[in-house]
mmCIF file of C-alpha atoms in Angstrom:
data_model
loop_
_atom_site.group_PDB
_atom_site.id
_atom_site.type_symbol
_atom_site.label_atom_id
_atom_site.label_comp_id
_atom_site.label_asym_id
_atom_site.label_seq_id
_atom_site.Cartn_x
_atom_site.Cartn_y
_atom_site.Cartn_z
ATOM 1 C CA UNK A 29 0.000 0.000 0.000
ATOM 2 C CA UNK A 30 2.654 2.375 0.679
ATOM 3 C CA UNK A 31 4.368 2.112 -2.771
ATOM 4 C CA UNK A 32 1.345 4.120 -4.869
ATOM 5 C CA UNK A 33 1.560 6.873 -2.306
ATOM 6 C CA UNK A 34 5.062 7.310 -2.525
ATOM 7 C CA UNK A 35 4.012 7.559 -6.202
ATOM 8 C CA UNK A 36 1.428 10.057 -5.021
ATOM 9 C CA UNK A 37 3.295 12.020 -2.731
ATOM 10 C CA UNK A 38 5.796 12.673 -5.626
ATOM 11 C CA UNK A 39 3.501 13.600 -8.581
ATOM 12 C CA UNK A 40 1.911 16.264 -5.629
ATOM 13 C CA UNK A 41 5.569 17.639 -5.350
ATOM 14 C CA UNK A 42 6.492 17.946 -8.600
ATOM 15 C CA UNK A 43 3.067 19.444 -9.668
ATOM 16 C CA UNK A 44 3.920 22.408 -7.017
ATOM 17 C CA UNK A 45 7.808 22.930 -8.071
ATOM 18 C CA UNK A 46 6.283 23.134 -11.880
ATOM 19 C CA UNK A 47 3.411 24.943 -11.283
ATOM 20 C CA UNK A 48 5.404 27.819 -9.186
ATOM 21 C CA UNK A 49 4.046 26.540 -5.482
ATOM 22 C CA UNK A 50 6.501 25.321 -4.287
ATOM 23 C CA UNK A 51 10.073 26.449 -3.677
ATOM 24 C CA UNK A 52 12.959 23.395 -4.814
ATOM 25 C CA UNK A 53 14.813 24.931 -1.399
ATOM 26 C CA UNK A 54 11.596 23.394 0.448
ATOM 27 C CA UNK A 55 11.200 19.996 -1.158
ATOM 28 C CA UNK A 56 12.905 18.167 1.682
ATOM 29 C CA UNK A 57 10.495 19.929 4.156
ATOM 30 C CA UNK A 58 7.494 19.184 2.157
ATOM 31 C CA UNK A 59 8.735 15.632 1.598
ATOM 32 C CA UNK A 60 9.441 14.957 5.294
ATOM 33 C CA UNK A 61 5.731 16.360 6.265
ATOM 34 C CA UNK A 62 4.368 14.349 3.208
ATOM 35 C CA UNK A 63 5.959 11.533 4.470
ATOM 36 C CA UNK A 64 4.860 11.882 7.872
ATOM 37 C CA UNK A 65 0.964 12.764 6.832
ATOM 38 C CA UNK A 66 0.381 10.289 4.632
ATOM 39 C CA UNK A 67 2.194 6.964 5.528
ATOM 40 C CA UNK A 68 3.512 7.860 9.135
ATOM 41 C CA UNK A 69 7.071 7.742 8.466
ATOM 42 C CA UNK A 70 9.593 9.884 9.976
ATOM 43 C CA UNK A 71 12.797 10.813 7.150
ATOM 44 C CA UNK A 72 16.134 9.977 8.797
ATOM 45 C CA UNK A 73 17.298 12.146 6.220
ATOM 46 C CA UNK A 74 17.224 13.622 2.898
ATOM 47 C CA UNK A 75 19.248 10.693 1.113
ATOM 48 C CA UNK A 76 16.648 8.419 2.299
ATOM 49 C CA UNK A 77 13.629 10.982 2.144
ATOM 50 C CA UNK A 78 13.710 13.330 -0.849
ATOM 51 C CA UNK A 79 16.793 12.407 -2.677
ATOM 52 C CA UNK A 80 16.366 8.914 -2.055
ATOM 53 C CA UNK A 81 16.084 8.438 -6.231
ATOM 54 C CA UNK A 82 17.439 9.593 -8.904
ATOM 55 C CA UNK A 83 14.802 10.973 -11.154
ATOM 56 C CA UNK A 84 15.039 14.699 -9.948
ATOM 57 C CA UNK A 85 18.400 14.245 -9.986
ATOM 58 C CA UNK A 86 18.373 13.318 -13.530
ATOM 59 C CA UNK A 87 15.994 15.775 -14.440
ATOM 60 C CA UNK A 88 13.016 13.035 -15.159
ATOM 61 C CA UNK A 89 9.860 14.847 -13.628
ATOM 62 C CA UNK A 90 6.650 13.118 -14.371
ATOM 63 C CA UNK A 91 7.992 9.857 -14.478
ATOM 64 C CA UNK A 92 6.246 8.387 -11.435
ATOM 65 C CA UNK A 93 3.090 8.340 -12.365
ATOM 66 C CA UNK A 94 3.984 6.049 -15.051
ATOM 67 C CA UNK A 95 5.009 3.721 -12.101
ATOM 68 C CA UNK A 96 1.148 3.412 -10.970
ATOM 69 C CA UNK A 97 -0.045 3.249 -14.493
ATOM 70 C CA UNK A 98 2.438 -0.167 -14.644
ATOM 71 C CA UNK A 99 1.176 -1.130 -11.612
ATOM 72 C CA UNK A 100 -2.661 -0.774 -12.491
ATOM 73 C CA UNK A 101 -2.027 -2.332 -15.668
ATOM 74 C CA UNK A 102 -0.647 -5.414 -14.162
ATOM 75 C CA UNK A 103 -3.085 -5.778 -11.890
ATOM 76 C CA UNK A 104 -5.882 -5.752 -14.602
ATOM 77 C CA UNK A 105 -3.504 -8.250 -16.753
ATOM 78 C CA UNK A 106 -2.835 -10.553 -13.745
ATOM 79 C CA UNK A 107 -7.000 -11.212 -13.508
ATOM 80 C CA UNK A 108 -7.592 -12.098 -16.990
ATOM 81 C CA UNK A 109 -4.299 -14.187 -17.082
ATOM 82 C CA UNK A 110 -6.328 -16.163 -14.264
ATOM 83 C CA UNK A 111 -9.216 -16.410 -16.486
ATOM 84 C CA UNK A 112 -6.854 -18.194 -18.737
ATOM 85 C CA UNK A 113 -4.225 -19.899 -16.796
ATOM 86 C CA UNK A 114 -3.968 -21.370 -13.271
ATOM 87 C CA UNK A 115 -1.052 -18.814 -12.786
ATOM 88 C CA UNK A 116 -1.350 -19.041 -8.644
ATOM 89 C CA UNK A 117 -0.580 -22.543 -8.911
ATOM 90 C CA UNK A 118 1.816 -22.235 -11.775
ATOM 91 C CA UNK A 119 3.855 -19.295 -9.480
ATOM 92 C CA UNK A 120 4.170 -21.431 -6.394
ATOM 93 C CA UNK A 121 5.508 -24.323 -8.854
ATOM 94 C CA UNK A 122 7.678 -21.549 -10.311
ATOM 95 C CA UNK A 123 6.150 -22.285 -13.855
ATOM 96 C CA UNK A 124 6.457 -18.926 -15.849
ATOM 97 C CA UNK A 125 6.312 -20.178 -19.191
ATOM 98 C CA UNK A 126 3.014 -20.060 -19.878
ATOM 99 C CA UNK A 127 2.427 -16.946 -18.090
ATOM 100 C CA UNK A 128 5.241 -15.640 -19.854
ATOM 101 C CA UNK A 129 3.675 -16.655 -23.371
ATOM 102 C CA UNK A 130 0.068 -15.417 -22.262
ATOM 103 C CA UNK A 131 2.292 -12.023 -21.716
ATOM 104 C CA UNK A 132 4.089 -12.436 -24.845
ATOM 105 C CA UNK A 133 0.824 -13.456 -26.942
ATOM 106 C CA UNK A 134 -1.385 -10.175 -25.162
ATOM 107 C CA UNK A 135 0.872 -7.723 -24.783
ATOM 108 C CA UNK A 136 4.706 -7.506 -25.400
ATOM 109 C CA UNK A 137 4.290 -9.115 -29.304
ATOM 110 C CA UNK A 138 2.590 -5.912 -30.426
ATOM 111 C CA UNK A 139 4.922 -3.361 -29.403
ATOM 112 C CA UNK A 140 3.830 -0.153 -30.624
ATOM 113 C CA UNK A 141 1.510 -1.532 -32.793
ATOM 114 C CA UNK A 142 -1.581 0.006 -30.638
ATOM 115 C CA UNK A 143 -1.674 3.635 -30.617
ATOM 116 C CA UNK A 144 -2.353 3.642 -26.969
ATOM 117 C CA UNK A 145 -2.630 1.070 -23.808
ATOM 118 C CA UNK A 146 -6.068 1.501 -23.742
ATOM 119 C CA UNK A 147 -6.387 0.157 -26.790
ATOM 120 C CA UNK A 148 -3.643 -2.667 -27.047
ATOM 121 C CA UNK A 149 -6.026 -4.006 -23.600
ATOM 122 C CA UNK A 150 -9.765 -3.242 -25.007
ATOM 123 C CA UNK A 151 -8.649 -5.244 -27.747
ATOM 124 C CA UNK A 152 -6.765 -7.889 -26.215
ATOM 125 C CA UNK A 153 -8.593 -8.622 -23.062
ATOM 126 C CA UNK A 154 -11.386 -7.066 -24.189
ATOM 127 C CA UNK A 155 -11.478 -3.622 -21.360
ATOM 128 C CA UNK A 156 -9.614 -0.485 -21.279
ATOM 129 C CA UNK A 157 -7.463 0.159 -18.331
ATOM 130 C CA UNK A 158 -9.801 -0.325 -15.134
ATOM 131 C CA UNK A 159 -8.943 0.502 -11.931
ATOM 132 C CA UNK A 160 -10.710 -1.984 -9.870
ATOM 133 C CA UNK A 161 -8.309 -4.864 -10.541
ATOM 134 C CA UNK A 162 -5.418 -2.590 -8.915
ATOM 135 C CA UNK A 163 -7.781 -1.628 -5.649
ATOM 136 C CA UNK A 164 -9.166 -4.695 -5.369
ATOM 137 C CA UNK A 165 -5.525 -6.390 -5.090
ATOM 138 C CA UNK A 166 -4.764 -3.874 -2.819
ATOM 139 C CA UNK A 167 -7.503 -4.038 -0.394
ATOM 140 C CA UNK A 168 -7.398 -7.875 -0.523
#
């Protein structure tokens, strides 16, 4: 659970650096009480709080949410691979082939083929990008 609000707490940041709210000389501040608000954390220190990875560093800003949009995705593919494949049974047994060629078959084949991921998943598994696979594996 804490993962997409680190992902949250970022995109928030970076919104108010671009968008003139927010002063780069008070990220770490605004990270720390981020931090603290929304996952009860307390930052030891910027190299583990703020600078902790290196996308600002490298000047990658909007990144993250990309990050949640992988997450959601796989999520959504993960339930209709389970339509298809015992894949809970075939993890524990650490059989990945056929996952891996249900993967290969639905998605990674096509490259950029689709002109968006909404539309590489209505047509393959038959829905656009839904969020409901991603909450429900987080809330069960």
């Amino acid at each position: 659970l804490t993962y997409p609000l680190h992902v949250i707490l970022r995109y928030n940041i970076e919104k108010d650096v671009i968008g003139g709210n927010l002063d780069v000389n008070d990220i770490p501040e605004r990270w720390n009480a981020d931090m603290k608000s929304m996952l009860n954390v307390e930052v030891p220190s910027n190299a583990k709080g703020c600078l902790q990875d290196v996308h600002w560093s490298a000047l990658a800003f909007g990144y993250f949410p990309t990050y949640l949009i992988g997450s959601a995705t796989a999520a959504q593919l993960a339930h209709y691979c389970k339509k298809d494949l015992d894949m809970d049974t075939m993890m524990k047994n650490g059989e990945f082939a056929e996952i891996k060629a249900w993967l290969t078959d639905k998605v990674h084949r096509h490259g950029k083929r689709y002109a968006s991921l909404d539309s590489l998943l209505e047509d393959q598994i038959g829905e656009k990008l839904n969020p409901k696979y991603f909450i429900d594996y987080l809330t069960t």
